[in-house]
XYZ file of C-alpha atoms in Angstrom:
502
model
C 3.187 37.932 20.052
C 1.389 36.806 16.741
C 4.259 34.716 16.125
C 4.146 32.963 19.555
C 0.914 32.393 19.101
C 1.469 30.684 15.701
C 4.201 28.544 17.203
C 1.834 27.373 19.655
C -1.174 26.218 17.490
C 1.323 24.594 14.755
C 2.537 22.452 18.217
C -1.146 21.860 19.361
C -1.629 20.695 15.332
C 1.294 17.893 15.878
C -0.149 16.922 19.125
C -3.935 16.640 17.763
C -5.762 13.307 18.840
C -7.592 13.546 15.651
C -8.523 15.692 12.100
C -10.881 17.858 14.094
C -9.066 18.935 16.560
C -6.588 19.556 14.068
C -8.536 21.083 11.661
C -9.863 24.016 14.556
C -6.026 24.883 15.208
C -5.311 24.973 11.160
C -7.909 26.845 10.843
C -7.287 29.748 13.540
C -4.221 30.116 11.778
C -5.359 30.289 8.075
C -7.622 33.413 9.801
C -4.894 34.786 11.774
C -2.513 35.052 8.291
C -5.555 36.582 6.291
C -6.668 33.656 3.981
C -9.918 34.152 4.770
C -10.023 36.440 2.018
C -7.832 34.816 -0.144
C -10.597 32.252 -0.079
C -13.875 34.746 -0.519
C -12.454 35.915 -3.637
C -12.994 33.421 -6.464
C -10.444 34.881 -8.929
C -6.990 32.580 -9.106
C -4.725 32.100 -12.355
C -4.630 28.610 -11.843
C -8.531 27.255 -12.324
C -11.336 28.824 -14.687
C -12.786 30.810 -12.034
C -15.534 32.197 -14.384
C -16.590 28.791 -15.653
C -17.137 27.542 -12.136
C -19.035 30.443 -11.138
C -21.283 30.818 -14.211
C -22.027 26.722 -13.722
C -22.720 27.254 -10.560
C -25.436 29.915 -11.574
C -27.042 28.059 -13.615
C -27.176 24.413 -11.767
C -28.942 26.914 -9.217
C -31.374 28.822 -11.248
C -32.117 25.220 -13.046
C -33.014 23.179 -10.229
C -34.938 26.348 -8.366
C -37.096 26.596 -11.187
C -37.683 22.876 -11.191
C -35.849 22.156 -15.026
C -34.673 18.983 -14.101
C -34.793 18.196 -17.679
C -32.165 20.816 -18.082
C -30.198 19.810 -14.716
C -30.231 16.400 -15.953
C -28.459 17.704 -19.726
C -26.018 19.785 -17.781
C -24.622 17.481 -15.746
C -24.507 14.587 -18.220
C -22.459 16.798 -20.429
C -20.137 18.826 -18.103
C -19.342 16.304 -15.455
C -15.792 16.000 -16.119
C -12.983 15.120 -13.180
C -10.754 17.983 -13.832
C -12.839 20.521 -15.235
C -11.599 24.406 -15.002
C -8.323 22.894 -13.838
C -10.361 22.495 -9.994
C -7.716 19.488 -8.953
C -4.797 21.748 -9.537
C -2.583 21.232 -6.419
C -1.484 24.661 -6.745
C -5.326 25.467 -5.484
C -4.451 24.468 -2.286
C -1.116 25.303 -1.023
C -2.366 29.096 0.084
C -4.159 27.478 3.008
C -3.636 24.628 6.234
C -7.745 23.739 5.661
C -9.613 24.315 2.381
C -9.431 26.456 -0.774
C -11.545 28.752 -2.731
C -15.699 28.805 -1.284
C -16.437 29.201 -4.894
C -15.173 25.565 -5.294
C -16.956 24.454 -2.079
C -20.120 25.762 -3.076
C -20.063 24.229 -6.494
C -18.652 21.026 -5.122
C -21.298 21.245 -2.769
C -24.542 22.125 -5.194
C -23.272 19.207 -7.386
C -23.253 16.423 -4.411
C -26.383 17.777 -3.277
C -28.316 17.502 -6.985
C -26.992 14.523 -7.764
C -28.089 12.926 -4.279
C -31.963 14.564 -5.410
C -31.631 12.828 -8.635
C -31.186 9.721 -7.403
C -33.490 9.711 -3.943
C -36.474 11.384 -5.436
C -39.147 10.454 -8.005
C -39.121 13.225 -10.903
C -41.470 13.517 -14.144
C -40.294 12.111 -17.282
C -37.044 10.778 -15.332
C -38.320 7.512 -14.745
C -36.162 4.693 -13.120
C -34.009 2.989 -16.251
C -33.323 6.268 -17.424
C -32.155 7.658 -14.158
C -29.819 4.632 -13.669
C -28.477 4.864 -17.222
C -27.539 8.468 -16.544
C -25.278 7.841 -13.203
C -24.085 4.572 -15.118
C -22.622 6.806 -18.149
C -21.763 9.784 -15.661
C -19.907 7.644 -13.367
C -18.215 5.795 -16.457
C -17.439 9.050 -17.562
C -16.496 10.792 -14.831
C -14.363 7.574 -12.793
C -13.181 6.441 -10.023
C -10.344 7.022 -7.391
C -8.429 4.653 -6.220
C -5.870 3.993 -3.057
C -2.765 2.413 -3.633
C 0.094 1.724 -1.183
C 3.699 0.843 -1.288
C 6.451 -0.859 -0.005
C 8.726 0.248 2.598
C 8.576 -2.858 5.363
C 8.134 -1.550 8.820
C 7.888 1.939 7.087
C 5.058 0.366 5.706
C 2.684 0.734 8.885
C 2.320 4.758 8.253
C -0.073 3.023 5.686
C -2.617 2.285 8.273
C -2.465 5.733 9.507
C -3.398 7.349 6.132
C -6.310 4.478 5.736
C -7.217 5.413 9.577
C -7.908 9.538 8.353
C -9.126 8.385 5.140
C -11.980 5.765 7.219
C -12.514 8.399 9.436
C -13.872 11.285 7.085
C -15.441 9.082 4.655
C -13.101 9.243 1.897
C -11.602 5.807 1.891
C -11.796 4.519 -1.819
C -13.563 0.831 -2.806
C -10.417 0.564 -4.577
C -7.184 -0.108 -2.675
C -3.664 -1.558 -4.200
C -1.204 -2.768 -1.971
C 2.636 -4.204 -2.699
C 4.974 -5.413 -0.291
C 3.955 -3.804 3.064
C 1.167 -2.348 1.499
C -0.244 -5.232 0.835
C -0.832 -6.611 4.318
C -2.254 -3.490 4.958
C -4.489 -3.442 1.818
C -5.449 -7.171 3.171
C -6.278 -6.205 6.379
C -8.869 -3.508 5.535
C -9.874 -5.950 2.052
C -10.812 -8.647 4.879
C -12.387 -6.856 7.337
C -15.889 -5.046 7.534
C -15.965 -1.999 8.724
C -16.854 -2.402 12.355
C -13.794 -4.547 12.411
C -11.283 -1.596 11.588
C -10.726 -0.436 15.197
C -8.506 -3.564 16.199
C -6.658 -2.788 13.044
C -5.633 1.182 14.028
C -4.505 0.406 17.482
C -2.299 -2.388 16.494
C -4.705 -4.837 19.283
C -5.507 -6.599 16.233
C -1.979 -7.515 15.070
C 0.440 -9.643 17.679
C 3.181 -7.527 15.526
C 5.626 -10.133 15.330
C 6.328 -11.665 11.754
C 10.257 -11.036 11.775
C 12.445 -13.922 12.585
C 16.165 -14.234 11.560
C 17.335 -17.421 9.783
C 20.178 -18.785 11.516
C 23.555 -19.293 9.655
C 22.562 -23.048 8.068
C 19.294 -21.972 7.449
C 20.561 -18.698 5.035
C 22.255 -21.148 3.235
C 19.853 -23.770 2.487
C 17.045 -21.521 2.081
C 18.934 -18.517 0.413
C 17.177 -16.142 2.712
C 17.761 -14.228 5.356
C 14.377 -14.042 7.398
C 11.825 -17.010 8.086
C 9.180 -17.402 5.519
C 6.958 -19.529 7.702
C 7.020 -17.116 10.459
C 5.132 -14.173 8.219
C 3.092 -16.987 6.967
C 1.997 -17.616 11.000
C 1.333 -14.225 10.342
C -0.571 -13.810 7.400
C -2.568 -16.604 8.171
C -3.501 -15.896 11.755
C -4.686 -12.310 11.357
C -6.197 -12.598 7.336
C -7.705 -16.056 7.235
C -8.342 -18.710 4.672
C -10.363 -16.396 2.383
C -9.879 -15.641 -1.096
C -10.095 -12.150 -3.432
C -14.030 -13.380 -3.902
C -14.802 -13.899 -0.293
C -13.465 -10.584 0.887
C -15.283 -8.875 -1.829
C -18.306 -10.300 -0.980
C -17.761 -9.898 2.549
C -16.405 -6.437 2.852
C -17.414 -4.922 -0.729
C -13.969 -4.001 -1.036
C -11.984 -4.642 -3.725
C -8.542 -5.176 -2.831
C -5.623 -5.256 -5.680
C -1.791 -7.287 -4.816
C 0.721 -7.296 -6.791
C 3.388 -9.778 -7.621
C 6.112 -10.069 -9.537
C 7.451 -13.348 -11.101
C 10.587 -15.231 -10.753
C 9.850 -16.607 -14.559
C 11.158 -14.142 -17.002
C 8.492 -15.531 -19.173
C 5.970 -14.520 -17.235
C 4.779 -10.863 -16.384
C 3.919 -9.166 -13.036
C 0.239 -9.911 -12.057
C -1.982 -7.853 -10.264
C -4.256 -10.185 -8.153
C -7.828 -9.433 -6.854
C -11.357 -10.559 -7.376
C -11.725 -10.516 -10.846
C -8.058 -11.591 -12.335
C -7.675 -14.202 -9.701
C -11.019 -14.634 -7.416
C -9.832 -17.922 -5.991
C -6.260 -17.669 -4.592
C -5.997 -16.980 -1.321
C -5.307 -13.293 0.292
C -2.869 -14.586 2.695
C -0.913 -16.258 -0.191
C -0.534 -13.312 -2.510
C 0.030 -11.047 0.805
C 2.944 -13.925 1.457
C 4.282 -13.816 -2.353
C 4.294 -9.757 -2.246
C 6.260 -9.671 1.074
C 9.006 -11.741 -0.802
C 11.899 -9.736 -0.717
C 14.548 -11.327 -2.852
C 17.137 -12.286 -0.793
C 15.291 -11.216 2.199
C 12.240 -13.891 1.664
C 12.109 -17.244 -0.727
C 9.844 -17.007 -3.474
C 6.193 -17.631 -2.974
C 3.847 -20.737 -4.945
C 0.607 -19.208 -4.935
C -1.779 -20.881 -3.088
C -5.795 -20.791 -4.037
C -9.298 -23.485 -3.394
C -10.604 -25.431 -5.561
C -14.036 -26.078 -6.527
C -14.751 -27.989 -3.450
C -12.788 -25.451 -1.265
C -9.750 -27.055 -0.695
C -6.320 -25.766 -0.557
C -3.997 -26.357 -3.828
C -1.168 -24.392 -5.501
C -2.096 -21.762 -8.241
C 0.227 -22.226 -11.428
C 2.035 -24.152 -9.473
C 5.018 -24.426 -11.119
C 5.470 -20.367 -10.427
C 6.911 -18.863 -8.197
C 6.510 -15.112 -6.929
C 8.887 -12.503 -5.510
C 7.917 -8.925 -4.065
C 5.377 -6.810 -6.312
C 7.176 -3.575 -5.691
C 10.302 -4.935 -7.713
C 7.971 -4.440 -11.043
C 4.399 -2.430 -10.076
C 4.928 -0.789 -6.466
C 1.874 1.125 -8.251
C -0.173 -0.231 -10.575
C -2.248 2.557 -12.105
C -2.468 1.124 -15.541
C -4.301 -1.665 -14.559
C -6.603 -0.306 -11.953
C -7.414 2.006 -15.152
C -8.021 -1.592 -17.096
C -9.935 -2.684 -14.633
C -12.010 -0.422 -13.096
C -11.676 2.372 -14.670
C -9.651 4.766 -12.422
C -8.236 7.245 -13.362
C -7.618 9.410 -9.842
C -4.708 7.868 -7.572
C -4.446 8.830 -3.785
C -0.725 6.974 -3.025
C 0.950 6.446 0.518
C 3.862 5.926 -0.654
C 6.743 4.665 2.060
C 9.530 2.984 0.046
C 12.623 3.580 1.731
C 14.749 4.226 -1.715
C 11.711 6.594 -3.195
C 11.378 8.855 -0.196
C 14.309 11.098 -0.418
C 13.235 11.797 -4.124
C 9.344 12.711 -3.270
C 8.722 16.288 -3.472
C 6.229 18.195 -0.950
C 3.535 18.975 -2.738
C 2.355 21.489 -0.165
C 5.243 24.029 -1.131
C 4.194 26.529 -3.799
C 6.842 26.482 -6.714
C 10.061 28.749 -6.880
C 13.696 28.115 -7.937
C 14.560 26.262 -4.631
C 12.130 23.458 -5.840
C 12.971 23.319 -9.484
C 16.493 23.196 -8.717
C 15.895 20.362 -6.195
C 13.859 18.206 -8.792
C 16.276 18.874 -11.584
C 19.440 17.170 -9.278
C 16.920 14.726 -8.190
C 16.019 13.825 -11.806
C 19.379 14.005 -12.943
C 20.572 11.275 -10.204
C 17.537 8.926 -11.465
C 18.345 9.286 -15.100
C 22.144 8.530 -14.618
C 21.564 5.625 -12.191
C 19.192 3.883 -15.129
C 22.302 4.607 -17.301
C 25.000 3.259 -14.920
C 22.143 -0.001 -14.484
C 21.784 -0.771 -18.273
C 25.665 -0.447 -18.967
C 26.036 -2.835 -16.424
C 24.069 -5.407 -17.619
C 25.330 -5.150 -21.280
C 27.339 -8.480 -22.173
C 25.664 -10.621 -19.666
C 23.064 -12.801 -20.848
C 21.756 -14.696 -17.901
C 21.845 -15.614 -13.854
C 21.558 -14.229 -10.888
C 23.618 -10.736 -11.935
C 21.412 -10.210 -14.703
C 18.239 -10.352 -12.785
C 19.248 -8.379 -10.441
C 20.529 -5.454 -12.729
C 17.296 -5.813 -14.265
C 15.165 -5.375 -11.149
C 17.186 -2.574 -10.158
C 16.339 -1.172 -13.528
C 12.808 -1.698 -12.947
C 12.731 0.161 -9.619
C 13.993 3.300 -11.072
C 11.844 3.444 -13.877
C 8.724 3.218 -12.047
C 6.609 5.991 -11.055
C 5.906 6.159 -7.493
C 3.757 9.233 -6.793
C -0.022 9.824 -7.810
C -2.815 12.789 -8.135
C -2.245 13.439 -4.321
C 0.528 11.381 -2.552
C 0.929 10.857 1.397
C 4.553 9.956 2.765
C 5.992 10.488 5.884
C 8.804 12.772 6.581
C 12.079 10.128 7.122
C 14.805 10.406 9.416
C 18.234 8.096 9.237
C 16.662 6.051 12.884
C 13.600 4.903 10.880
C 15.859 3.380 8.552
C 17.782 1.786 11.729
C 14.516 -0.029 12.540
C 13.275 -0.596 8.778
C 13.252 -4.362 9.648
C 12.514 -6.166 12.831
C 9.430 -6.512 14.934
C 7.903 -3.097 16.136
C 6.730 -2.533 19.474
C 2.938 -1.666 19.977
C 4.673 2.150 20.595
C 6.421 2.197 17.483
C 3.549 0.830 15.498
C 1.376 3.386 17.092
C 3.894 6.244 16.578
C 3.786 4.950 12.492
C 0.244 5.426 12.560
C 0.063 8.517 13.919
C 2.708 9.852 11.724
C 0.499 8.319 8.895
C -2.578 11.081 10.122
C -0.437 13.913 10.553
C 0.509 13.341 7.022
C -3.152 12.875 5.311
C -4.904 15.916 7.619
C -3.798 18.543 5.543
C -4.444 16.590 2.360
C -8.456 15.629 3.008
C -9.554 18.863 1.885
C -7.942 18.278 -1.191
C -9.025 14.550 -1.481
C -12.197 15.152 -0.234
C -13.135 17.821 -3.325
C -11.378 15.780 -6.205
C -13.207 12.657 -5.103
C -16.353 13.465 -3.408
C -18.461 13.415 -7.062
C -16.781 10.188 -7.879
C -17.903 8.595 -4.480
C -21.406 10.628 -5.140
C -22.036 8.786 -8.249
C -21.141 5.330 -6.960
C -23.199 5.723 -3.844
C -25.913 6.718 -6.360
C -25.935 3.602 -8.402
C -25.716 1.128 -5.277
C -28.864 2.850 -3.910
C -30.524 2.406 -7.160
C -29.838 -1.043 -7.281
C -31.508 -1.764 -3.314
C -34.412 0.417 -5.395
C -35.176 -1.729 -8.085
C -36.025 -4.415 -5.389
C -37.493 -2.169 -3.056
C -41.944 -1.773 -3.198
C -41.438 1.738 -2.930
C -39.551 4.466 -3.515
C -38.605 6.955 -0.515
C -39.541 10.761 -1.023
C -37.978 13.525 0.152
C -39.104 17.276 0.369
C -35.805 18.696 -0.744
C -32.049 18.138 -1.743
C -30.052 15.505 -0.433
C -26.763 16.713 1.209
C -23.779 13.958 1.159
C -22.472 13.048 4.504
C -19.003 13.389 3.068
C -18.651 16.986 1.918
C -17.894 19.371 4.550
C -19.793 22.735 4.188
C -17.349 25.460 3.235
C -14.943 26.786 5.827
C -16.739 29.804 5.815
C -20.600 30.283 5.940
C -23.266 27.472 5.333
C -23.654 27.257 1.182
C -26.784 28.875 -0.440
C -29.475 26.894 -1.711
């Protein structure tokens, strides 16, 4: 009976119109296999149990007593992303929904502080102060970032991870996007957030942007789709604006990535800052490139004056999964991330990504060894090949190849859809509004049981950036608004038990 009953809420789970409807089944079945009090009870070998709790204690007893002096010292020094080992996966692979309430209530207590810091006038914290602190905590602490992957067609699950992400509040300022991922990082870089609707149902999109070349045109072009038709595409549905402009108008910030034709020239990641005045559409067009698939791209950008022209025009781009399908390092350069949320749909990567919800035993570590033994051997059989051969189209090719394998292609918490060989049939070609819709939906079933997970490893990151921007409306604001207790964050969830004390 019990397990008939399980059988039927994991099928109401796959048919759930959205996370909370989802969430109610998960959680009637966490309670029906006992983790209820596997989640009470604070002890776990994998996080500093004791550390948590005795912080917890004290951030309590401090701001009760009204030491905000104290509060203030605390937090400035023990801040820290990954402290007791709270974003170990292993934390959450007991449950469907949730993990330890000693991690929601400390998660919860530090939101809630922080958000009373920052909305409330307090002795001997005056304003400058207060904003230096969240500027050096946030600096300290970082920032999480979304990045997503090639994988064509595959590529729309992308908008069903964004789609959960939007939903709950957890959908990063910073978003990287290659390939596929980068129309879909466009899309959301270009649009405000009332705009996002058209976008999840596919009514936005007119979904065609495949066109085969016919057998003349393969030849003179050296391509095997239409370049002009995805710039139709591009063009229609992102508009003439550049990295700036969609910062400005969205307050996103949007990263593509490109890789050159030029060996002399290095892979670029393009947004507002490293290239504010080339046009989305164009690096979207460039990072679609596909060699052999697409011709290379010239960038395209405005001038002063706001007129079209090339950008280093005599370069040309190709796909940016071929050299950065992810590119942590410089998000870290940038804007100092250093927590990456990936969707990651590459066609050639997703046999090789392991489930991260399975706890660890032999099965798994003998399936990662084989899996890391193929990788290592295919860079072998790649770099023999290309010994003796100095130049042309061979080399570059053996190169790339080499390229793709060495790359890393999962993050902190990656999203990917679970294959089968008829997506691969319809990797390429133009989807039908049901398809589309059937990737995005397959793109939520995927992130649901992660936003617990994302939600506590990134909900003090978001806390401290939401901070600052409200500080910065302050310091042009008359007045400052008071309130008669604690801020609580719209994003965090209570606990999946009772309310949290206060």
């Amino acid at each position: 009976m019990k397990t008939r009953i399980a059988l039927g809420k994991e099928r109401q789970m796959e048919q759930a119109p959205d996370y909370e409807a989802w969430r109610i089944h998960a959680l009637d079945l966490d309670t029906m296999n006992g983790m209820d009090v596997w989640k009470a009870d604070p002890a776990s070998p994998h996080y500093q149990y004791n550390l948590i709790q005795q912080r917890l204690i004290n951030l309590r007893q401090w701001r009760k007593s009204g030491d905000w002096a104290q509060v203030v010292f605390a937090l400035r020094e023990g801040l820290q992303r990954n402290l007791g080992n709270l974003t170990n996966p292993e934390l959450y692979k007991h449950t469907r929904v949730g993990t330890k309430y000693l991690i929601d209530e400390y998660l919860n207590e530090v939101v809630s502080t922080l958000n009373y810091l920052c909305d409330n006038e307090i002795p001997d914290f005056p304003y400058a102060q207060k904003l230096l602190f969240f500027r050096h905590t946030g600096q300290s602490f970082g920032r999480s970032s979304l990045m997503l992957s090639g994988g064509a067609n595959m590529g729309m699950f992308h908008v069903g991870v964004i789609k959960a992400l939007f939903e709950q509040n957890l959908l990063p300022r910073v978003v990287s996007g290659s390939s596929a991922g980068s129309v879909v990082a466009a899309f959301i870089g270009t649009r405000k957030d009332n705009e996002l609707d058209g976008l999840f149902t596919g009514e936005a999109m007119d979904l065609k942007l495949w066109r085969r070349l016919g057998l003349r045109e393969v030849v003179r072009q050296k391509s095997l789709m239409d370049g002009q038709e995805i710039e139709r595409f591009l063009r229609k549905h992102i508009g003439e604006l550049t990295f700036e402009e969609a910062f400005k108008r969205t307050g996103r910030i949007i990263n593509i990535t490109v890789s050159p034709v030029d060996k002399h020239q290095k892979p670029r990641l393009l947004n507002y800052l490293t290239a504010p005045h080339v046009l989305v559409w164009s690096a979207v067009l460039a990072s679609c490139a596909v060699p052999g698939l697409f011709p290379a791209v010239t960038l395209m950008s405005k001038d002063r004056l706001g007129h079209e022209k090339p950008y280093l025009a005599s370069t040309r781009w190709v796909d940016g999964a071929i050299q950065s399908d992810l590119p942590a390092q410089r998000l870290a350069e940038l804007y100092n991330v250093n927590h990456h949320i990936v969707s990651q749909t590459n066609p050639h990567v997703l046999p090789f990504i392991t489930n991260q919800s399975r706890k660890d035993d032999w099965t798994r570590f003998l399936t990662n060894l084989v899996k890391d033994e193929f990788k290592f051997r295919s860079r072998q059989m790649l770099q023999l090949a290309s010994y003796g051969i100095d130049r042309g189209i061979v080399k570059n090719l053996l190169e790339g190849a080499v390229s793709i394998v060495e790359q890393r292609y999962y993050g902190d918490i990656t999203v990917h859809p679970q294959v089968h060989m008829r997506d691969y049939q319809r990797i390429l070609g133009n989807l039908t509004r049901a398809e589309f819709q059937e990737w995005v939906h397959e793109g939520e079933l995927a992130t649901w049981p992660k936003i617990t997970m994302i939600r506590d490893q990134t909900i003090i990151g978001q806390t401290l950036e939401d901070c600052i921007i409200r500080l910065k409306k302050q310091r042009s604001s008359p007045a400052v608004p008071k309130r008669s207790g604690p801020a609580r964050s719209k994003r965090l969830h209570a606990p999946e038990s009772a309310a949290v004390a206060s």
